[in-house]
C-alpha positions as a printed Julia matrix, in Angstrom:
542×3 Matrix{Float64}:
  53.27  -28.67   -3.38
  50.98  -30.65   -1.07
  49.43  -27.4     0.26
  48.85  -26.08   -3.26
  47.2   -29.32   -4.36
  44.93  -29.31   -1.31
  43.62  -25.83   -2.17
  42.93  -26.54   -5.83
  39.28  -26.33   -7.09
  37.6   -27.4   -10.29
  35.91  -24.55  -12.2
  34.62  -23.63  -15.64
  37.31  -22.05  -17.77
  36.9   -18.27  -17.82
  36.97  -15.98  -20.84
  35.99  -16.53  -24.43
  33.35  -14.69  -26.47
  29.72  -14.67  -25.34
  27.4   -16.71  -27.55
  25.18  -14.16  -29.28
  24.01  -16.38  -32.13
  20.44  -17.75  -32.07
  19.87  -21.47  -32.57
  19.51  -22.46  -36.23
  17.27  -25.19  -37.65
  18.98  -28.32  -38.97
  15.82  -30.22  -39.85
  12.1   -30.23  -39.12
   9.01  -32.33  -39.6
   6.78  -31.52  -41.29
   8.79  -29.28  -43.56
   7.65  -25.67  -43.73
   4.94  -25.0   -46.35
   4.14  -28.73  -46.64
   0.81  -29.7   -48.21
  -1.34  -32.83  -47.95
   0.17  -33.69  -44.59
  -1.57  -34.65  -41.35
   1.17  -34.9   -38.71
   0.68  -36.27  -35.22
   3.71  -34.37  -33.97
   6.06  -31.55  -34.94
   9.81  -32.13  -34.52
  12.49  -29.48  -34.98
  16.25  -30.06  -34.59
  18.73  -27.22  -33.98
  22.49  -26.82  -34.22
  22.88  -26.43  -30.42
  21.22  -27.37  -27.16
  17.99  -25.47  -26.57
  15.37  -24.78  -23.89
  11.73  -23.64  -23.87
  10.33  -20.42  -22.4
   6.65  -20.79  -21.39
   5.54  -22.6   -24.55
   1.86  -22.75  -23.52
   1.73  -18.94  -23.7
   4.36  -18.07  -26.27
   3.51  -20.56  -29.03
   0.62  -19.16  -31.07
  -1.34  -21.81  -32.99
  -3.91  -21.11  -35.72
  -6.54  -22.23  -36.43
  -7.69  -23.16  -32.96
  -6.45  -26.38  -31.37
  -7.05  -27.67  -27.87
  -3.89  -26.48  -26.09
  -4.64  -28.64  -23.06
  -3.96  -31.73  -25.18
  -0.72  -30.46  -26.69
   2.54  -31.52  -25.05
   5.69  -29.55  -25.9
   9.1   -30.83  -24.78
  12.73  -29.93  -25.33
  15.54  -32.51  -25.15
  19.12  -31.55  -26.01
  18.84  -29.92  -29.44
  15.31  -31.06  -30.3
  11.82  -29.63  -29.78
   8.87  -32.0   -30.0
   5.21  -30.93  -30.12
   2.72  -33.8   -29.66
  -0.67  -32.68  -30.97
  -2.83  -35.48  -29.51
  -5.92  -34.47  -31.51
  -7.51  -34.64  -34.95
  -6.79  -31.9   -37.48
  -9.37  -30.35  -39.81
  -9.39  -31.33  -43.47
  -8.14  -28.87  -46.11
  -6.86  -26.48  -43.46
  -3.62  -24.48  -43.19
  -2.05  -24.63  -39.72
   0.5   -22.17  -38.4
   2.68  -22.83  -35.34
   4.38  -19.54  -34.48
   6.98  -20.25  -31.81
   7.86  -16.53  -31.4
  10.69  -16.41  -28.8
   9.78  -19.59  -26.94
  12.77  -21.61  -28.25
  16.09  -20.33  -26.89
  19.65  -21.61  -26.76
  20.53  -23.24  -23.45
  23.56  -21.1   -22.66
  22.63  -17.43  -23.29
  18.84  -17.6   -23.91
  19.15  -16.28  -27.45
  15.76  -16.92  -29.1
  15.39  -18.63  -32.46
  14.41  -16.03  -35.06
  11.18  -16.12  -37.1
  10.49  -19.7   -36.08
   7.29  -20.85  -37.77
   5.95  -24.15  -38.99
   3.27  -23.82  -41.69
   1.59  -26.83  -43.27
  -1.73  -27.75  -44.86
  -3.83  -30.86  -44.48
  -5.11  -30.15  -48.0
  -3.58  -29.38  -51.4
  -3.07  -25.61  -50.9
  -1.61  -23.19  -48.36
  -3.97  -20.4   -47.32
  -2.24  -17.07  -47.88
  -4.65  -14.27  -46.95
  -3.69  -11.72  -44.26
  -5.32   -9.22  -41.93
  -3.35   -6.5   -40.19
  -4.04   -3.58  -37.92
  -3.34   -1.88  -34.63
  -4.48   -2.08  -31.01
  -4.7     0.75  -28.49
  -5.41    0.59  -24.75
  -7.55    3.57  -23.77
  -6.34    3.71  -20.15
  -2.84    2.16  -20.17
  -0.89    1.88  -16.95
   2.86    1.84  -16.51
   2.97   -1.96  -16.81
   0.78   -2.32  -19.91
   2.58   -4.58  -22.39
   1.1    -4.59  -25.88
   2.74   -7.97  -26.51
   0.1    -9.43  -24.16
  -2.72   -8.28  -26.47
  -4.25  -11.1   -28.49
  -6.31  -10.64  -31.64
  -8.9   -13.3   -32.34
 -11.09  -14.12  -35.34
 -14.21  -16.21  -34.72
 -16.18  -17.78  -37.54
 -19.64  -16.28  -37.83
 -21.21  -19.74  -37.56
 -19.52  -20.31  -34.18
 -21.62  -19.83  -31.04
 -18.59  -18.7   -28.98
 -16.98  -15.31  -28.47
 -13.95  -13.8   -26.74
 -15.43  -14.39  -23.26
 -16.36  -18.05  -23.73
 -13.75  -19.82  -25.87
 -10.41  -19.35  -27.67
 -10.77  -18.03  -31.24
 -10.47  -19.92  -34.52
  -7.59  -17.69  -35.69
  -5.35  -15.96  -33.17
  -2.52  -13.45  -33.38
  -0.46  -11.27  -31.07
   0.45   -7.58  -31.13
   4.03   -6.37  -31.09
   5.47   -3.9   -28.58
   4.03   -0.93  -30.52
   0.53   -2.37  -30.84
   0.74   -3.45  -34.48
  -0.29   -6.95  -35.56
  -0.65   -9.15  -38.63
  -2.56  -12.43  -38.95
  -1.32  -14.61  -41.8
  -2.27  -17.79  -43.67
  -6.0   -17.13  -43.4
  -8.72  -18.65  -45.53
 -11.6   -16.86  -47.18
 -14.68  -16.4   -45.05
 -16.68  -14.24  -42.7
 -15.44  -13.64  -39.17
 -16.04  -11.61  -36.03
 -12.93   -9.81  -34.75
 -11.94   -9.17  -31.12
  -8.87   -8.15  -29.13
  -8.05   -8.52  -25.44
  -5.18   -8.1   -22.99
  -4.68  -11.74  -21.99
  -2.95  -11.26  -18.64
  -3.85  -14.71  -17.25
  -2.98  -16.72  -20.39
  -6.39  -18.36  -20.91
  -6.67  -17.36  -24.61
 -10.0   -15.7   -23.81
 -11.02  -12.46  -22.12
 -12.17  -12.09  -18.54
 -15.29   -9.91  -18.57
 -14.53   -8.25  -15.25
 -10.87   -7.34  -15.14
  -9.2    -7.59  -18.56
  -9.11   -4.91  -21.25
 -10.95   -5.95  -24.41
 -12.34   -4.58  -27.66
 -14.68   -5.76  -30.4
 -15.65   -4.82  -33.95
 -19.39   -4.8   -34.55
 -19.27   -5.35  -38.31
 -18.63   -8.73  -39.86
 -15.13   -9.07  -41.28
 -15.18  -10.58  -44.79
 -11.81  -11.92  -45.9
 -11.27  -12.38  -49.65
  -8.23  -12.22  -51.97
  -9.6    -9.01  -53.53
  -9.85   -6.94  -50.34
  -7.09   -5.92  -47.95
  -8.39   -5.4   -44.42
  -6.98   -3.03  -41.81
  -8.45   -3.32  -38.3
  -8.31   -0.97  -35.32
  -9.14   -1.9   -31.71
  -9.54    0.4   -28.69
  -9.28   -1.77  -25.58
 -10.95   -0.85  -22.31
 -11.85   -2.59  -19.06
 -15.38   -2.99  -17.66
 -17.47   -5.54  -15.8
 -19.7    -7.17  -18.42
 -21.76   -9.26  -15.99
 -25.53   -8.94  -15.71
 -26.61   -6.28  -13.21
 -29.22   -7.2   -10.6
 -30.44   -6.6    -7.06
 -29.42   -9.6    -4.96
 -31.35   -8.81   -1.8
 -32.86   -6.05    0.34
 -33.13   -6.2     4.12
 -33.3    -4.23    7.34
 -29.95   -3.13    8.74
 -30.47   -1.79   12.21
 -32.74    1.22   11.91
 -31.74    1.64    8.23
 -32.6    -0.4     5.13
 -29.92   -1.98    2.93
 -29.86   -2.97   -0.75
 -27.18   -5.4    -1.97
 -26.41   -5.6    -5.7
 -24.21   -8.12   -7.48
 -21.63   -5.48   -8.51
 -20.63   -1.89   -7.96
 -22.93    1.03   -8.72
 -22.28    4.16  -10.72
 -25.53    5.98   -9.87
 -28.5     5.49   -7.58
 -31.78    7.33   -7.08
 -35.0     6.66   -5.21
 -38.55    7.99   -5.25
 -41.36    7.8    -2.69
 -44.67    9.57   -2.24
 -44.43   10.44    1.47
 -43.27   13.38    3.58
 -40.5    11.4     5.28
 -36.95   12.64    4.79
 -34.77    9.88    3.36
 -31.08    9.84    2.47
 -28.66    7.16    1.37
 -25.0     6.09    1.34
 -23.41    4.13   -1.55
 -20.59    1.75   -0.73
 -19.54   -0.08   -3.92
 -22.27   -2.73   -4.41
 -24.37   -1.71   -1.38
 -26.78    1.12   -0.7
 -27.92    1.93    2.82
 -31.06    4.06    3.07
 -31.76    6.13    6.19
 -34.85    7.88    7.52
 -34.75   10.85    9.89
 -37.44    9.14   12.01
 -38.94    5.72   12.63
 -41.78    4.69   10.3
 -44.46    2.34   11.69
 -45.38    0.71    8.39
 -43.4    -0.51    5.42
 -42.61    2.27    2.98
 -42.89    1.8    -0.79
 -39.67    2.9    -2.54
 -39.01    3.0    -6.25
 -35.27    2.51   -6.74
 -33.18    3.24   -9.84
 -29.62    1.86   -9.97
 -27.02    2.0   -12.75
 -23.8     0.05  -13.11
 -20.59    1.01  -14.91
 -21.79   -0.14  -18.36
 -25.13    1.68  -17.93
 -27.23   -1.38  -17.22
 -30.14   -0.42  -14.97
 -32.22   -1.92  -12.18
 -35.66   -0.33  -11.76
 -37.45   -2.01   -8.88
 -40.06   -1.49   -6.17
 -39.05   -2.42   -2.61
 -40.9    -2.22    0.7
 -38.55   -0.77    3.25
 -38.86   -0.72    7.06
 -37.33    1.99    9.27
 -37.94    0.95   12.87
 -36.22    1.16   16.23
 -33.39   -1.31   16.63
 -31.46   -2.67   19.58
 -28.35   -2.94   17.45
 -25.59   -0.48   18.39
 -25.39    2.35   15.88
 -22.28    2.74   13.77
 -20.0     5.59   14.79
 -19.71    8.54   12.43
 -16.28    8.65   10.8
 -14.82   11.42    8.62
 -12.12   11.27    5.95
 -10.49   14.44    4.61
  -8.43   14.57    1.4
  -5.61   16.59    2.99
  -2.12   17.53    1.86
  -3.21   19.26   -1.36
  -1.72   22.48   -2.67
  -3.81   25.42   -3.82
  -3.6    28.99   -5.07
  -6.35   31.33   -3.84
  -9.19   28.8    -4.22
  -8.99   26.28   -1.37
 -11.22   23.23   -1.92
 -11.57   20.73    0.94
 -13.34   17.41    0.31
 -14.82   15.49    3.26
 -16.35   12.01    3.1
 -18.58   10.66    5.89
 -19.51    7.09    6.76
 -23.2     8.12    6.9
 -25.31   11.0     5.54
 -25.21   14.18    7.6
 -28.18   15.74    9.35
 -26.58   18.81   10.94
 -23.32   20.76   11.28
 -22.16   22.88   14.21
 -20.48   25.75   12.34
 -19.11   27.34   15.52
 -16.44   24.63   15.77
 -15.59   24.46   12.03
 -12.72   26.73   10.99
  -9.7    27.12    8.74
  -6.75   28.27   10.84
  -3.75   29.98    9.24
  -1.74   31.05   12.27
  -1.97   30.64   16.0
  -4.54   33.4    16.45
  -6.25   33.91   13.08
  -8.77   31.79   11.21
 -11.59   31.78    8.71
 -14.98   30.83   10.14
 -16.77   28.34    7.87
 -20.32   29.37    6.94
 -23.16   27.47    5.17
 -22.5    29.42    1.96
 -19.09   27.75    1.68
 -20.53   24.21    1.7
 -22.02   22.03   -1.02
 -23.17   18.39   -1.1
 -22.84   16.11   -4.09
 -26.54   15.21   -3.88
 -29.39   16.41   -1.69
 -30.24   12.78   -0.86
 -26.62   11.68   -0.65
 -25.27   13.89    2.1
 -22.08   11.9     2.71
 -19.76   13.85    0.4
 -19.16   17.46    1.38
 -16.99   20.12   -0.24
 -15.91   23.31    1.52
 -14.65   26.13   -0.71
 -12.77   29.14    0.57
 -11.12   32.04   -1.25
  -7.72   32.95    0.19
  -6.18   36.11   -1.33
  -2.63   35.97   -2.66
  -1.72   38.85   -0.35
  -1.99   36.55    2.68
   1.57   35.39    3.28
   0.96   32.27    5.37
   1.66   28.99    3.57
  -0.12   26.35    5.72
  -3.89   26.43    6.22
  -5.5    23.89    8.54
  -9.11   22.73    8.47
 -10.11   22.28   12.11
 -13.28   20.64   13.45
 -13.73   19.67   17.09
 -15.55   16.53   18.18
 -19.37   16.75   17.84
 -19.1    19.16   14.9
 -20.95   16.78   12.55
 -24.18   14.94   13.33
 -25.44   12.1    11.11
 -28.98   10.9    10.35
 -28.82    8.39   13.24
 -27.96   11.16   15.73
 -24.35   10.06   16.02
 -21.51   12.61   16.23
 -17.88   12.53   15.18
 -16.06   11.45   18.34
 -12.62   12.6    17.2
 -11.52   16.09   16.31
 -10.4    16.71   12.73
  -7.33   18.51   11.41
  -6.17   18.59    7.78
  -3.41   20.73    6.33
  -3.3    22.42    2.92
  -0.37   24.29    1.37
  -0.82   27.69   -0.28
   1.35   28.29   -3.35
   3.04   31.57   -4.22
   2.11   33.21   -7.51
   5.72   33.64   -8.63
   6.38   29.9    -8.28
   3.56   28.89  -10.64
   3.62   28.2   -14.36
   1.43   30.62  -16.26
  -0.47   28.31  -18.61
  -0.8    25.09  -20.59
  -3.0    25.67  -23.62
  -3.95   23.96  -26.84
  -6.73   22.56  -28.96
  -8.43   19.2   -29.51
  -8.56   18.24  -33.18
 -11.29   15.59  -33.16
 -14.52   17.26  -34.21
 -16.31   15.89  -31.14
 -19.07   18.05  -29.65
 -18.62   17.24  -25.96
 -15.14   16.96  -24.43
 -13.68   16.25  -21.01
 -10.13   17.63  -20.93
  -8.0    16.5   -18.0
  -4.63   17.64  -16.7
  -2.91   14.69  -15.0
   0.1    14.59  -12.72
   2.91   12.01  -12.98
   0.76    9.54  -10.98
  -2.08    9.82  -13.53
  -4.23   11.66  -10.96
  -6.6    14.32  -12.29
  -5.35   17.74  -11.14
  -7.69   19.92  -13.18
 -10.6    19.17  -15.48
 -12.64   21.05  -18.09
 -15.99   20.03  -19.57
 -16.54   21.75  -22.91
 -19.23   21.73  -25.61
 -18.57   23.02  -29.11
 -15.22   24.37  -27.92
 -11.95   22.85  -29.17
  -9.5    25.26  -27.5
  -8.54   24.8   -23.85
  -6.39   26.47  -21.22
  -5.16   25.51  -17.74
  -3.69   28.47  -15.85
  -1.55   28.95  -12.75
  -0.16   25.44  -12.41
   2.33   24.11   -9.92
   5.64   23.16  -11.63
   6.04   19.49  -12.45
   5.53   16.79  -15.07
   2.01   16.53  -16.47
  -0.04   14.75  -19.09
  -3.08   15.84  -21.07
  -5.95   13.39  -21.57
  -9.14   13.96  -23.54
 -12.39   11.99  -23.31
 -15.01   12.25  -26.05
 -18.1    12.58  -23.86
 -20.52   11.33  -26.52
 -23.63   11.34  -24.33
 -22.68   14.45  -22.38
 -23.02   12.89  -18.92
 -19.69   14.23  -17.68
 -17.98   10.83  -17.19
 -16.26    8.25  -19.38
 -18.52    5.37  -20.45
 -16.97    1.92  -21.04
 -17.98   -0.63  -23.69
 -21.08   -2.8   -23.42
 -20.51   -6.02  -25.35
 -24.12   -7.23  -25.07
 -25.58   -4.09  -26.66
 -22.67   -3.45  -29.04
 -21.9    -0.03  -27.58
 -18.28    1.02  -28.08
 -16.33    2.84  -25.34
 -16.06    6.58  -25.47
 -12.72    7.42  -27.05
  -9.79    8.52  -24.89
  -6.58   10.04  -26.21
  -3.47   11.79  -24.92
  -1.2    14.53  -26.1
   1.95   13.02  -27.63
   5.08   15.04  -28.28
   5.43   14.91  -32.09
   9.21   14.47  -31.85
   9.67   12.07  -28.91
   6.18   10.49  -28.85
   6.27   10.98  -25.08
   3.13   11.84  -23.11
   5.06   13.81  -20.49
   4.9    17.62  -20.45
   7.47   19.36  -18.24
   6.52   22.81  -16.95
   8.37   25.2   -14.63
   7.57   28.38  -12.77
   6.82   31.3   -15.09
   6.54   29.06  -18.14
   3.79   29.12  -20.75
   3.41   25.88  -22.72
   1.44   25.68  -25.92
  -0.48   25.77  -28.01
  -0.47   21.96  -28.02
  -2.56   19.96  -30.5
  -4.24   16.73  -29.41
  -5.18   14.43  -32.27
  -7.98   11.88  -32.24
  -7.62    8.14  -32.78
  -9.69    5.86  -35.05
 -12.73    4.14  -33.61
 -12.74    0.37  -33.24
 -13.63   -1.02  -36.64
 -12.6    -2.01  -40.15
 -10.73    0.94  -41.59
 -10.71   -0.22  -45.2
């Protein structure tokens, strides 16, 4: 008996049903739908002990209050919200607790927990509803993090500078409804509030806006649609320009999309873009400063058009080594494309030491006709194209370049040899085709076939052509994405809030039965025809 008593332990009794019931309200102040009340705090009592889950994020308050002054606490079975600020006269306030109040034992959230009251004699009852869509969603995109904000037209703030007057939140499918609104004119925005500031970050958060003024009246029912996209909205400018060894460097305040330069001399110039920097090279020293007209464009098509005086002189600084990066490991059928990126623009290539080897004794000799540069002044991105007939049975093809094969504009050579392997696919292992049509009415389209990692495998640029076809595809899981290339520049253009330009629309094929984006294809299969439908533009739909 003594031994048994010594080994005994206290523990929580096991068994019994799991508590699946949400906490229920016993009493609250002010009572829901109260009028002519100006509370200093909100108090809600429940029928069991409760806890709070991130109330600063999960409690949505409209119209706007200063959340930094609000203190929310939970003690036993009571939630208390201290407002610590003045409320507007004749205004309906809504405190939507969503799932922030949960029971203490099993975290079951209180259902439909709202406190609505008015500081005046009536409760505002107008609503606005709609849908949000993220143009380039990733695997972790959560539509519940999308906020919808209404700003009064007389306000001087917007989604980048201050929280909105009215605010709502999308559900998991992207639908939303803002309730208890008053009559008036508003500007409507939406953003993916990943950092919980109740306003959008102009550099790294998806956002959308509606250009037209939203007029809310009892007679009109409004349906809104937002297409969210990410882009750096900051002003674009040239920060500085300076000599960099024997080259000349321009430093901008953010990344560049395009760059061009003009000069009225016989000197041969080239350049290298590295995010927010451009380094300009000359094939020889220049005794005097050279006048250069530069044209730079950022991601939202803001431009810098400036005149700089550049110097290209001898320098004692050690020259940067020439490095080469090859996008290796890709598969191909017949058309082998090899992309090489250099740390500086090239001046010359020794073709004798540049080959594609496919067994120990046989190779293709690379010739100038197989090469192409992205830009005649931007000779740092090189593509080598080679046709390999299906009758050749070897499966591995290796790009081989010895040291000193490539010479840059500063007379530096690649010091290391280069090898990169590519895998040739067999015709019988390939899927025959994915085909379909784009039902949008857009003139210019970019149609992309993506792999499971959202990488572009194949791409078509089409004008006045709705039908598409991708042939001879490696088996796997794919997605189809379409960009409405409104301006025909061959790339997707993001929104520009300052000028009111909306993003070019992007949409995916969705399986009409499962609503999945994934398309599974196997060897010998033909998939299609698939129909890709458009989506509404950002705006007021009715």
